Amino acid sequence: MQIFIRISLFLQEYIINRISDMNNLPKIGKYNFVAEPFHCDFTKHLFIGHLGNNLLNAADFHSNDRGYGVNYLNSVNKTWVLSRLSVELDKIPAIYEDFVVETWIDSVMRYFTNRNFKITNKDGYVYGYGKSIWAMIDTTTRQPVDILKTSNETISEYLEADYANPIKKSSRVKLDDDLKLQQSILTTYSDIDINGHVNSIKYIEHILDLFPIEYYKKYRIKKFDIAYIMESHNNDKLNFYTNIDSINECNNTVSVRVTKSGFKEEKEVCRCQFSFG
Amino acid sequence: MQIFIRISLFLQEYIINRISDMNNLPKIGKYNFVAEPFHCDFTKHLFIGHLGNNLLNAADFHSNDRGYGVNYLNSVNKTWVLSRLSVELDKIPAIYEDFVVETWIDSVMRYFTNRNFKITNKDGYVYGYGKSIWAMIDTTTRQPVDILKTSNETISEYLEADYANPIKKSSRVKLDDDLKLQQSILTTYSDIDINGHVNSIKYIEHILDLFPIEYYKKYRIKKFDIAYIMESHNNDKLNFYTNIDSINECNNTVSVRVTKSGFKEEKEVCRCQFSFG
């Protein structure tokens, strides 16, 4: 009987905590994922694209739960767009491993907000970190809007500036000068996400597909940093400029510039650096 | 106090059921998924490819839990390969919807086994069904092996022949005669799965990318049936032959034959039919 009373007290406390959580959510959101077998590459580690999608999912759950996510924003013709994503990884989750994505916002300005990610296993082992910058746009004009004037500043109630993230503040993504056209593709149905444009993570997948598979037998991604400059849409011609040929044992960082055709001059869509180790 | 005693009794029963489940798993496995926002297309419904991956994940969890999955098979140089997948859908899960994949095996022969899928929401509403045929191969020779002689026939202990699946027994996938070469691609890193070959679901994604996006504004997939004939690998040239041009309001079924180059004659990799509604 004693044990049941103890379990009952535990249950009571759990229920009370749940109710109080709903009204007063923690600033840091925690979301559980698993490296599902069909989300893993031939080395039996999670595809970086799937990890990236999980980061975006965590951001989406966290902001929606706190009243400033796309569920609310879509009702007032606004949405979040990812402007910058930096990820540094000590290790990539292996097949069947559970992992946790913690996410929090440390600051908000009129036109940008900083979102952090920490990727751990359930015992607290740290796989890596992420840092991102988001803008809010009007879905009709596609122009930036004042974040602080939207959603009654709810976002400011959940700022967490003291939780450590070793990734330094983003500076401009610098590209090497000697980039050559590596490949061009036409975007298709599966590139397009719920916002009607090419999904941010799809650029990363297309970029990783530029490397010969032998490369992934020797190296794995340690770090990437991507700046999103302009949207692209279905059936756009994307051009990938890289210096893949120049990487070797001493230089393991690759620059990639993605442009889209269909204008007098090609326009830059995103620019990024990937480091292997 | 009364309520806590009731909760405690419920808990006790739950714990006893869990322990008995671990020793004697049900024949039908049930797995929960959610239509994550970044797994949804521009219509805000789950991409068919992601639904397909969830079916394969459910199959993997179900067979591993019962001792005849790839976790065990890899230790004896064997693996499962998907030979056939038929899916019929009344509705596709919408963004944020929870859904459940039930899976069970109804029969097993020397070289093939039949796996069923039922896709519902948590209230039992049925989105659709799937039926699949799997073979077991030796990972060294890539040749079929006798399923009944492997894993001490554990698989036979979990047959469930009475749970209804309205999808009829698979017959040969018949293709129309007038197929034309629609596109050729070279497979890349992200096409390759943990087994080192092109992932079964990736063929479906490449096929769905053959359709203009406007098609998905008018129609959605009601049914598909795909037969996998031969493996393909990284950097293989895949050719997609279709009769996409002949579909219209009266004929909403498309045939697709996928071949690979690099032989005297192209070899058939898979053949399928997709019906829209």
PDB file of C-alpha atoms in Angstrom, chain B residues 124 171 178 240 266:
ATOM      1  CA  GLY B 124      -9.358   4.905 -35.296  1.00  0.00           C
ATOM      2  CA  SER B 171      -0.747  -9.488 -59.044  1.00  0.00           C
ATOM      3  CA  ASP B 178       3.365   3.614 -74.757  1.00  0.00           C
ATOM      4  CA  PHE B 240      12.331   6.997 -65.962  1.00  0.00           C
ATOM      5  CA  GLU B 266      19.147  -1.175 -69.907  1.00  0.00           C
TER       6      GLU B 266
END
